[in-house]
Tab-separated table of C-alpha atoms in Angstrom:
chain	number	residue	atom	x	y	z
A	1	MET	CA	101.318	137.092	127.014
A	2	ASP	CA	98.053	135.142	126.655
A	3	ILE	CA	96.752	134.767	130.214
A	4	GLN	CA	94.272	132.138	129.059
A	5	THR	CA	97.079	129.719	128.116
A	6	ASP	CA	99.604	130.617	130.812
A	7	HIS	CA	99.420	127.926	133.527
A	8	ARG	CA	100.569	130.448	136.126
A	9	TYR	CA	97.076	131.939	135.835
A	10	ALA	CA	95.205	128.640	136.231
A	11	ILE	CA	92.982	129.921	139.041
A	12	ASN	CA	90.597	127.394	140.609
A	13	LEU	CA	87.305	127.553	138.698
A	14	ASN	CA	85.382	127.676	141.985
A	15	VAL	CA	87.125	130.954	142.844
A	16	ARG	CA	87.035	132.663	139.452
A	17	GLY	CA	84.466	135.428	139.326
A	18	ILE	CA	83.948	135.645	143.085
A	19	GLN	CA	84.382	139.173	144.386
A	20	PRO	CA	86.073	139.967	147.710
A	21	SER	CA	83.709	139.854	150.700
A	22	ALA	CA	81.089	142.574	150.232
A	23	THR	CA	81.360	143.879	153.784
A	24	LEU	CA	85.136	144.193	153.610
A	25	ARG	CA	84.923	145.702	150.127
A	26	ILE	CA	82.562	148.488	151.242
A	27	ASN	CA	84.769	149.185	154.260
A	28	GLU	CA	87.874	149.550	152.106
A	29	LEU	CA	86.007	151.762	149.605
A	30	SER	CA	84.698	153.937	152.456
A	31	ASN	CA	88.206	154.309	153.880
A	32	GLN	CA	89.566	155.184	150.438
A	33	LEU	CA	86.933	157.868	149.913
A	34	ARG	CA	87.622	159.274	153.381
A	35	SER	CA	91.333	159.466	152.569
A	36	GLU	CA	90.397	161.500	149.494
A	37	GLY	CA	88.614	164.027	151.685
A	38	ARG	CA	85.001	162.778	151.372
A	39	ASP	CA	82.841	162.706	154.508
A	40	ILE	CA	81.693	159.086	154.454
A	41	ILE	CA	79.234	157.719	157.023
A	42	LYS	CA	80.180	154.039	157.311
A	43	LEU	CA	77.064	151.916	157.637
A	44	GLY	CA	78.427	149.071	155.505
A	45	LEU	CA	80.773	146.946	157.615
A	46	GLY	CA	79.112	145.305	160.614
A	47	GLN	CA	81.852	146.044	163.120
A	48	SER	CA	80.889	146.519	166.759
A	49	PRO	CA	81.168	150.178	167.748
A	50	PHE	CA	82.029	149.302	171.339
A	51	PRO	CA	85.530	148.930	172.821
A	52	VAL	CA	86.835	145.609	174.074
A	53	PRO	CA	86.046	145.429	177.815
A	54	ASP	CA	88.892	146.730	179.998
A	55	ARG	CA	89.388	143.437	181.827
A	56	VAL	CA	89.782	141.549	178.569
A	57	VAL	CA	92.287	144.104	177.221
A	58	LYS	CA	94.299	143.815	180.431
A	59	ALA	CA	94.290	140.023	180.119
A	60	LEU	CA	95.684	140.306	176.587
A	61	ARG	CA	98.394	142.662	177.816
A	62	ASP	CA	99.273	140.275	180.650
A	63	HIS	CA	99.573	137.343	178.237
A	64	ALA	CA	101.371	139.044	175.362
A	65	HIS	CA	104.473	136.962	176.181
A	66	GLU	CA	102.681	133.666	175.445
A	67	LYS	CA	104.457	132.344	172.374
A	68	ASP	CA	103.975	128.583	172.282
A	69	TYR	CA	101.783	126.718	169.843
A	70	LEU	CA	98.590	125.706	171.610
A	71	PRO	CA	96.574	122.509	170.992
A	72	VAL	CA	94.766	122.443	167.662
A	73	LYS	CA	91.329	122.339	169.292
A	74	GLY	CA	92.251	125.191	171.607
A	75	LEU	CA	93.573	126.019	175.054
A	76	LYS	CA	91.949	123.708	177.600
A	77	ALA	CA	91.296	126.535	180.077
A	78	LEU	CA	89.496	128.529	177.378
A	79	ARG	CA	87.489	125.513	176.259
A	80	GLU	CA	86.454	125.000	179.893
A	81	SER	CA	85.498	128.671	180.162
A	82	ILE	CA	83.349	128.506	177.005
A	83	ALA	CA	81.665	125.291	178.145
A	84	GLY	CA	80.793	127.012	181.417
A	85	TYR	CA	79.496	130.056	179.552
A	86	ILE	CA	77.216	127.941	177.338
A	87	ASN	CA	75.997	125.887	180.283
A	88	ARG	CA	75.111	129.030	182.254
A	89	SER	CA	73.370	130.813	179.405
A	90	GLU	CA	71.631	127.861	177.745
A	91	ARG	CA	71.174	125.467	180.695
A	92	MET	CA	73.078	122.808	178.841
A	93	ARG	CA	75.606	120.246	180.034
A	94	CYS	CA	78.443	120.421	177.541
A	95	THR	CA	82.048	119.706	178.513
A	96	TRP	CA	85.310	121.334	177.513
A	97	GLU	CA	85.872	118.497	175.043
A	98	ASP	CA	82.831	119.640	173.054
A	99	VAL	CA	84.477	122.996	172.267
A	100	LEU	CA	86.612	123.847	169.223
A	101	ILE	CA	88.509	127.158	168.996
A	102	GLY	CA	89.437	128.820	165.719
A	103	PRO	CA	90.753	132.120	164.321
A	104	GLY	CA	87.252	133.505	163.880
A	105	SER	CA	83.957	131.664	163.448
A	106	LYS	CA	84.206	132.450	159.714
A	107	GLU	CA	87.201	130.126	159.367
A	108	LEU	CA	85.464	127.419	161.395
A	109	LEU	CA	82.436	127.603	159.118
A	110	PHE	CA	84.692	127.137	156.102
A	111	ILE	CA	86.400	124.037	157.453
A	112	LEU	CA	83.024	122.647	158.604
A	113	GLN	CA	81.938	122.649	154.975
A	114	LEU	CA	85.221	121.038	153.989
A	115	ALA	CA	84.850	118.310	156.599
A	116	TYR	CA	81.178	117.513	155.993
A	117	TYR	CA	80.047	116.454	152.539
A	118	GLY	CA	76.564	117.879	152.195
A	119	ASP	CA	74.474	120.628	150.629
A	120	LEU	CA	74.223	124.012	152.302
A	121	LEU	CA	70.764	125.362	153.181
A	122	ILE	CA	70.575	129.071	153.982
A	123	PRO	CA	67.558	131.345	154.383
A	124	ARG	CA	67.341	134.340	152.081
A	125	PRO	CA	68.568	136.891	153.179
A	126	SER	CA	71.726	135.668	154.889
A	127	TRP	CA	75.202	136.924	155.755
A	128	VAL	CA	77.362	137.615	152.729
A	129	SER	CA	79.987	134.872	153.199
A	130	TYR	CA	77.922	131.696	153.675
A	131	ALA	CA	77.236	131.066	149.986
A	132	PRO	CA	80.661	132.118	148.589
A	133	GLN	CA	82.392	129.753	151.019
A	134	ALA	CA	80.243	126.859	149.790
A	135	ARG	CA	80.972	127.802	146.181
A	136	ILE	CA	84.736	127.917	146.807
A	137	ILE	CA	84.591	124.420	148.301
A	138	GLY	CA	82.297	123.129	145.558
A	139	ARG	CA	79.155	122.499	147.599
A	140	SER	CA	75.607	123.036	146.373
A	141	VAL	CA	73.775	125.988	147.908
A	142	HIS	CA	70.000	126.073	148.337
A	143	TRP	CA	68.459	129.405	149.264
A	144	LEU	CA	65.361	128.972	151.428
A	145	PRO	CA	62.570	131.473	150.719
A	146	THR	CA	61.446	133.883	153.418
A	147	HIS	CA	59.056	136.837	153.425
A	148	GLY	CA	59.201	140.366	154.769
A	149	GLU	CA	55.792	139.945	156.408
A	150	ASN	CA	57.395	137.191	158.505
A	151	ASN	CA	60.487	139.271	159.377
A	152	TRP	CA	62.477	137.467	156.641
A	153	GLN	CA	62.595	134.379	158.874
A	154	LEU	CA	62.677	130.734	157.876
A	155	THR	CA	59.577	128.690	158.669
A	156	ALA	CA	59.510	125.006	159.500
A	157	GLU	CA	57.148	124.482	156.544
A	158	GLU	CA	59.576	125.958	154.004
A	159	LEU	CA	62.401	123.839	155.440
A	160	ASP	CA	60.301	120.689	155.207
A	161	ILE	CA	59.380	121.409	151.591
A	162	ILE	CA	63.000	121.512	150.436
A	163	CYS	CA	63.982	118.398	152.412
A	164	ARG	CA	61.052	116.067	151.768
A	165	ASP	CA	61.842	115.202	148.113
A	166	ASP	CA	65.211	113.688	149.071
A	167	PRO	CA	64.869	113.010	152.817
A	168	SER	CA	68.181	111.195	153.344
A	169	ARG	CA	70.376	113.734	151.553
A	170	PRO	CA	73.205	115.128	153.780
A	171	ARG	CA	72.612	118.800	154.477
A	172	ILE	CA	73.879	121.635	156.664
A	173	LEU	CA	71.303	124.241	157.674
A	174	ILE	CA	72.662	127.595	158.855
A	175	LEU	CA	70.407	129.577	161.150
A	176	ASN	CA	71.663	133.014	162.228
A	177	TYR	CA	69.773	134.899	164.940
A	178	PRO	CA	69.572	137.695	165.872
A	179	SER	CA	69.985	138.054	162.150
A	180	ASN	CA	72.566	139.661	159.997
A	181	PRO	CA	71.158	141.438	157.914
A	182	THR	CA	67.723	142.038	159.502
A	183	GLY	CA	68.282	142.296	163.278
A	184	CYS	CA	65.241	140.035	163.797
A	185	THR	CA	65.219	136.846	165.851
A	186	TYR	CA	63.082	133.738	166.424
A	187	THR	CA	60.495	132.953	169.073
A	188	ASP	CA	60.707	129.771	171.142
A	189	ASP	CA	57.835	128.247	169.155
A	190	GLN	CA	59.540	129.002	165.836
A	191	LEU	CA	62.818	127.442	167.027
A	192	LEU	CA	60.998	124.332	168.287
A	193	ALA	CA	59.198	123.854	164.974
A	194	ILE	CA	62.416	124.217	162.952
A	195	ALA	CA	64.202	121.855	165.369
A	196	ASN	CA	61.555	119.195	164.799
A	197	VAL	CA	62.040	119.347	161.028
A	198	ALA	CA	65.838	119.300	161.413
A	199	ARG	CA	65.548	116.171	163.561
A	200	LYS	CA	63.147	114.550	161.085
A	201	TYR	CA	65.727	114.839	158.288
A	202	LYS	CA	68.834	114.456	160.488
A	203	LEU	CA	70.235	117.818	159.408
A	204	ILE	CA	73.461	119.279	160.730
A	205	LEU	CA	72.219	122.575	162.155
A	206	LEU	CA	74.851	125.299	162.438
A	207	SER	CA	73.347	127.828	164.840
A	208	ASP	CA	75.217	131.078	164.239
A	209	GLU	CA	74.682	132.916	167.528
A	210	ILE	CA	77.468	135.470	167.190
A	211	TYR	CA	74.892	138.209	168.004
A	212	GLY	CA	73.158	136.283	170.799
A	213	GLU	CA	74.558	138.467	173.578
A	214	VAL	CA	73.308	141.621	171.866
A	215	HIS	CA	69.675	140.544	171.866
A	216	PHE	CA	68.212	143.844	173.062
A	217	GLU	CA	66.332	142.275	175.981
A	218	GLY	CA	69.110	139.849	176.902
A	219	LYS	CA	66.738	136.922	176.261
A	220	HIS	CA	68.494	135.017	173.492
A	221	LYS	CA	67.831	131.252	173.427
A	222	SER	CA	69.666	128.667	171.356
A	223	ILE	CA	67.905	126.156	169.153
A	224	ALA	CA	70.341	123.655	170.694
A	225	ARG	CA	67.861	123.463	173.589
A	226	TYR	CA	65.382	121.788	171.223
A	227	TYR	CA	67.720	119.841	168.901
A	228	PRO	CA	70.795	119.205	171.045
A	229	GLU	CA	72.016	116.108	169.229
A	230	GLY	CA	72.355	117.807	165.822
A	231	THR	CA	73.143	121.447	166.616
A	232	ILE	CA	76.561	123.129	166.547
A	233	ILE	CA	76.556	126.512	168.302
A	234	SER	CA	78.804	129.130	166.727
A	235	THR	CA	79.909	132.210	168.617
A	236	GLY	CA	82.994	134.330	169.299
A	237	LEU	CA	84.278	137.669	170.580
A	238	SER	CA	83.676	139.914	167.582
A	239	LYS	CA	80.126	141.178	168.010
A	240	TRP	CA	79.378	141.190	171.747
A	241	ALA	CA	82.880	141.928	173.066
A	242	GLY	CA	83.958	144.372	170.361
A	243	ALA	CA	86.956	142.246	169.360
A	244	GLY	CA	86.388	141.585	165.654
A	245	GLY	CA	90.046	142.149	164.800
A	246	TRP	CA	91.210	139.695	167.443
A	247	ARG	CA	89.878	136.802	165.329
A	248	LEU	CA	88.626	134.295	167.876
A	249	GLY	CA	85.629	132.084	167.210
A	250	THR	CA	84.300	128.889	168.699
A	251	PHE	CA	82.025	125.982	167.799
A	252	ILE	CA	80.310	123.974	170.543
A	253	PHE	CA	79.426	120.445	169.388
A	254	PRO	CA	77.092	117.807	170.805
A	255	PRO	CA	78.873	114.541	171.715
A	256	GLU	CA	77.032	112.860	168.830
A	257	LEU	CA	79.016	114.995	166.367
A	258	ARG	CA	82.455	114.350	167.860
A	259	PRO	CA	83.665	112.643	164.628
A	260	LEU	CA	82.850	115.852	162.727
A	261	GLN	CA	84.679	117.940	165.315
A	262	ASP	CA	87.701	115.646	165.034
A	263	ALA	CA	87.649	115.905	161.227
A	264	MET	CA	87.623	119.693	161.462
A	265	ALA	CA	90.568	119.546	163.856
A	266	ILE	CA	92.526	117.514	161.303
A	267	ILE	CA	91.922	120.208	158.685
A	268	ALA	CA	92.857	122.889	161.208
A	269	SER	CA	96.116	121.084	161.998
A	270	GLU	CA	97.093	121.205	158.333
A	271	THR	CA	96.036	124.819	157.763
A	272	TYR	CA	96.060	127.404	160.568
A	273	THR	CA	97.647	125.053	163.195
A	274	ALA	CA	96.199	126.860	166.211
A	275	THR	CA	94.604	130.150	167.196
A	276	SER	CA	96.803	132.960	168.571
A	277	ALA	CA	97.985	132.090	172.085
A	278	PRO	CA	97.690	135.560	173.708
A	279	ILE	CA	94.180	135.972	172.289
A	280	GLN	CA	93.063	132.619	173.669
A	281	TYR	CA	94.384	133.394	177.152
A	282	ALA	CA	92.680	136.792	177.105
A	283	ALA	CA	89.373	135.340	175.922
A	284	ILE	CA	89.058	133.322	179.124
A	285	SER	CA	88.248	136.483	181.051
A	286	ALA	CA	85.488	137.397	178.572
A	287	PHE	CA	83.746	134.035	178.674
A	288	ASN	CA	84.094	133.745	182.464
A	289	GLY	CA	81.803	136.761	182.761
A	290	GLY	CA	81.331	138.754	185.948
A	291	ASP	CA	79.650	141.932	187.161
A	292	ASP	CA	81.731	144.176	184.905
A	293	MET	CA	80.920	142.097	181.820
A	294	ASP	CA	77.216	142.076	182.785
A	295	GLU	CA	77.244	145.881	183.049
A	296	TYR	CA	79.078	146.206	179.721
A	297	LEU	CA	76.464	144.029	178.010
A	298	LYS	CA	73.556	145.763	179.745
A	299	GLN	CA	74.638	149.186	178.513
A	300	SER	CA	75.539	147.849	175.038
A	301	ARG	CA	72.039	146.434	174.657
A	302	ARG	CA	70.400	149.646	175.879
A	303	VAL	CA	72.362	151.707	173.370
A	304	LEU	CA	71.764	149.388	170.427
A	305	LYS	CA	68.056	149.098	171.190
A	306	VAL	CA	67.400	152.840	171.259
A	307	VAL	CA	69.542	153.442	168.182
A	308	GLY	CA	67.836	150.598	166.292
A	309	GLU	CA	64.396	151.939	167.201
A	310	TYR	CA	65.376	155.479	166.160
A	311	MET	CA	66.744	154.337	162.782
A	312	HIS	CA	63.718	152.085	162.229
A	313	ARG	CA	61.332	154.982	162.876
A	314	ARG	CA	63.216	157.399	160.609
A	315	LEU	CA	63.328	154.894	157.742
A	316	SER	CA	59.640	154.034	158.146
A	317	GLU	CA	58.617	157.700	158.209
A	318	VAL	CA	60.403	158.408	154.941
A	319	GLY	CA	58.600	155.523	153.196
A	320	ALA	CA	60.888	152.505	153.431
A	321	VAL	CA	59.457	149.158	154.542
A	322	VAL	CA	61.621	147.843	157.365
A	323	GLN	CA	61.291	145.316	160.176
A	324	LYS	CA	61.927	146.463	163.734
A	325	PRO	CA	65.232	144.974	164.969
A	326	GLU	CA	65.338	142.825	168.101
A	327	GLY	CA	69.097	142.445	168.368
A	328	ALA	CA	72.481	142.989	166.670
A	329	PHE	CA	73.069	146.313	164.877
A	330	TYR	CA	71.366	145.962	161.503
A	331	LEU	CA	68.289	147.056	159.585
A	332	PHE	CA	67.171	145.686	156.220
A	333	PRO	CA	64.998	148.369	154.591
A	334	ASP	CA	63.114	147.820	151.335
A	335	PHE	CA	62.919	150.895	149.091
A	336	SER	CA	60.440	149.432	146.576
A	337	ASN	CA	58.047	152.321	147.258
A	338	PHE	CA	60.581	154.483	145.435
A	339	ARG	CA	60.939	152.130	142.446
A	340	ASP	CA	59.393	154.449	139.851
A	341	ALA	CA	61.251	157.550	141.063
A	342	LEU	CA	64.522	155.613	141.143
A	343	ALA	CA	63.912	154.163	137.672
A	344	ASP	CA	63.517	157.704	136.331
A	345	LYS	CA	67.150	158.193	137.345
A	346	ASP	CA	68.105	154.818	135.816
A	347	ILE	CA	68.469	153.213	139.267
A	348	LYS	CA	66.939	149.755	138.870
A	349	THR	CA	69.024	147.478	141.109
A	350	SER	CA	70.003	147.462	144.762
A	351	GLN	CA	73.643	147.808	143.700
A	352	ALA	CA	72.857	150.945	141.702
A	353	LEU	CA	70.781	152.268	144.611
A	354	CYS	CA	73.631	151.925	147.086
A	355	GLN	CA	76.134	153.359	144.621
A	356	ALA	CA	73.951	156.407	144.001
A	357	LEU	CA	73.353	156.877	147.729
A	358	LEU	CA	77.104	156.777	148.394
A	359	GLU	CA	77.896	159.220	145.583
A	360	ASN	CA	75.126	161.684	146.458
A	361	THR	CA	75.114	161.567	150.266
A	362	GLY	CA	78.308	159.856	151.452
A	363	VAL	CA	76.245	157.193	153.255
A	364	ALA	CA	77.660	153.689	152.690
A	365	ILE	CA	75.264	150.719	152.924
A	366	LEU	CA	75.181	147.283	151.268
A	367	PRO	CA	72.788	146.126	148.515
A	368	ALA	CA	70.302	143.302	149.051
A	369	SER	CA	71.934	141.444	146.153
A	370	ASP	CA	74.899	140.747	148.459
A	371	PHE	CA	72.548	138.848	150.776
A	372	GLY	CA	71.027	136.461	148.258
A	373	PHE	CA	68.370	138.561	146.513
A	374	VAL	CA	67.917	139.111	142.792
A	375	PRO	CA	69.473	142.389	141.584
A	376	ASP	CA	66.178	144.271	141.193
A	377	HIS	CA	65.041	143.730	144.794
A	378	LEU	CA	65.470	147.300	146.029
A	379	GLY	CA	66.605	146.444	149.542
A	380	ALA	CA	69.776	147.137	151.476
A	381	ARG	CA	71.485	146.366	154.752
A	382	LEU	CA	72.266	149.233	157.066
A	383	ALA	CA	74.693	148.695	159.976
A	384	PHE	CA	74.076	151.405	162.579
A	385	VAL	CA	77.627	151.409	163.945
A	386	ASP	CA	79.216	154.728	162.945
A	387	PHE	CA	79.346	156.260	166.418
A	388	ASP	CA	81.702	156.505	169.395
A	389	GLY	CA	80.854	153.311	171.260
A	390	ALA	CA	82.993	154.110	174.294
A	391	GLY	CA	81.354	157.514	174.652
A	392	ALA	CA	77.869	156.041	174.232
A	393	LEU	CA	78.489	153.435	176.947
A	394	LYS	CA	79.802	156.102	179.309
A	395	LEU	CA	76.811	158.363	178.675
A	396	ALA	CA	74.292	155.515	179.018
A	397	GLY	CA	75.830	154.334	182.297
A	398	GLY	CA	76.334	157.882	183.600
A	399	ASP	CA	73.895	160.704	182.907
A	400	TYR	CA	71.274	158.249	181.622
A	401	ALA	CA	71.842	155.486	184.205
A	402	GLY	CA	68.459	155.859	185.865
A	403	GLN	CA	66.310	156.811	182.888
A	404	ASP	CA	65.164	155.513	179.547
A	405	LEU	CA	67.327	156.316	176.554
A	406	ASP	CA	65.565	158.570	174.050
A	407	ASP	CA	66.045	160.616	170.880
A	408	ALA	CA	68.044	163.202	172.822
A	409	PHE	CA	70.480	160.435	173.774
A	410	VAL	CA	70.801	159.324	170.142
A	411	GLN	CA	71.423	162.885	168.993
A	412	GLN	CA	74.109	163.364	171.652
A	413	ALA	CA	75.805	159.960	171.424
A	414	CYS	CA	75.313	159.147	167.734
A	415	PRO	CA	75.283	162.409	165.736
A	416	ARG	CA	76.625	160.756	162.575
A	417	LEU	CA	73.726	158.318	162.517
A	418	VAL	CA	71.282	161.225	162.840
A	419	LEU	CA	73.146	162.940	159.979
A	420	ALA	CA	72.959	159.751	157.900
A	421	MET	CA	69.185	159.615	158.332
A	422	ASP	CA	68.867	163.302	157.437
A	423	LYS	CA	70.951	162.817	154.296
A	424	MET	CA	69.044	159.675	153.221
A	425	GLU	CA	65.681	161.352	153.858
A	426	ASN	CA	66.590	164.437	151.842
A	427	TRP	CA	67.941	162.366	148.957
A	428	LEU	CA	64.874	160.107	148.785
A	429	LYS	CA	62.526	163.093	148.930
A	430	SER	CA	64.449	164.761	146.097
A	431	LEU	CA	63.922	161.857	143.691
């Protein structure tokens, strides 16, 4: 049979050639290698290491019987809870009607690009799924240049340069902070400057704040404070409440963008219908907060900060160039100092680097090419999540409750991360 002429194989041209999501692909490969008996240290998929808070799990158990379809935009009580959460944390005055619930913020981002006809602007590096989603839909993607000396962050000047030649062109700018893949975030002054450019060109600004609650100092601020009329805040349960597999995300819109919210709801009604009812009921308890949630977040931040600082120091000492993370659970090291030694072993791309590292050490990380860089940029994303999150929280809130977390804590709570650094160091030194 000639597949080229068989109409059953007439795959959409926008989808042909796109690989499955890089983060999910590395996770499945790691699991496959583990099943074959390999000891794989999984630093590829950015999945929170921490358990879902007990109160939220209990709420899901209590609402498991909920079986009815819920409103397309989401359960009113949950939308009220999220509005309250945003108003408390960002000193805003949104209402429940400004909130849209979806089965993960990833799905909401996809239907946003379906509903709004405009180009997509994303800083390089950015999360692996922004650009492929735009390509599937048929939107133009413009990568915005950033520099390692500036923590790989977008500047207002670079944004203005790409917008000024066609100032009225419809565009969506995605800003993700703390950042996946770098762990870095923006200062107030940087956010204000970017907000002023976004307002100047009337951009739709999608502020991806899924890691906001795991800012190490608990001081995350939304750019919506400075550009409220054009900013959509994106968040969910996956990264700060450990519930990635629950698939619940939310967009918070300004009233000025209600027509866009309504258009997304139309698409939702014809696709996923509504988000899982038990999950929505359970999520109320997470967004309502409380002393137990505050303690959970406090200890999560303490753990991630000390682990991030430990990994940053180990990578720097071995010769990688890497920015110190300020939130989330990622590092984005550059191994260009090893370019000649790697080339001697015919390793000339970030993909080949990560493949060789996996084969020789069992450490799984993702190549910089998955985050928007050219193949020969010898960078990679490392997700420092392969540890027992429940045990780390217990240790941090117990034996270490009244003292600073240190290397001894990392060695006790996160031995596989220490092993990963040892393996990477030995391999790089052997080149």
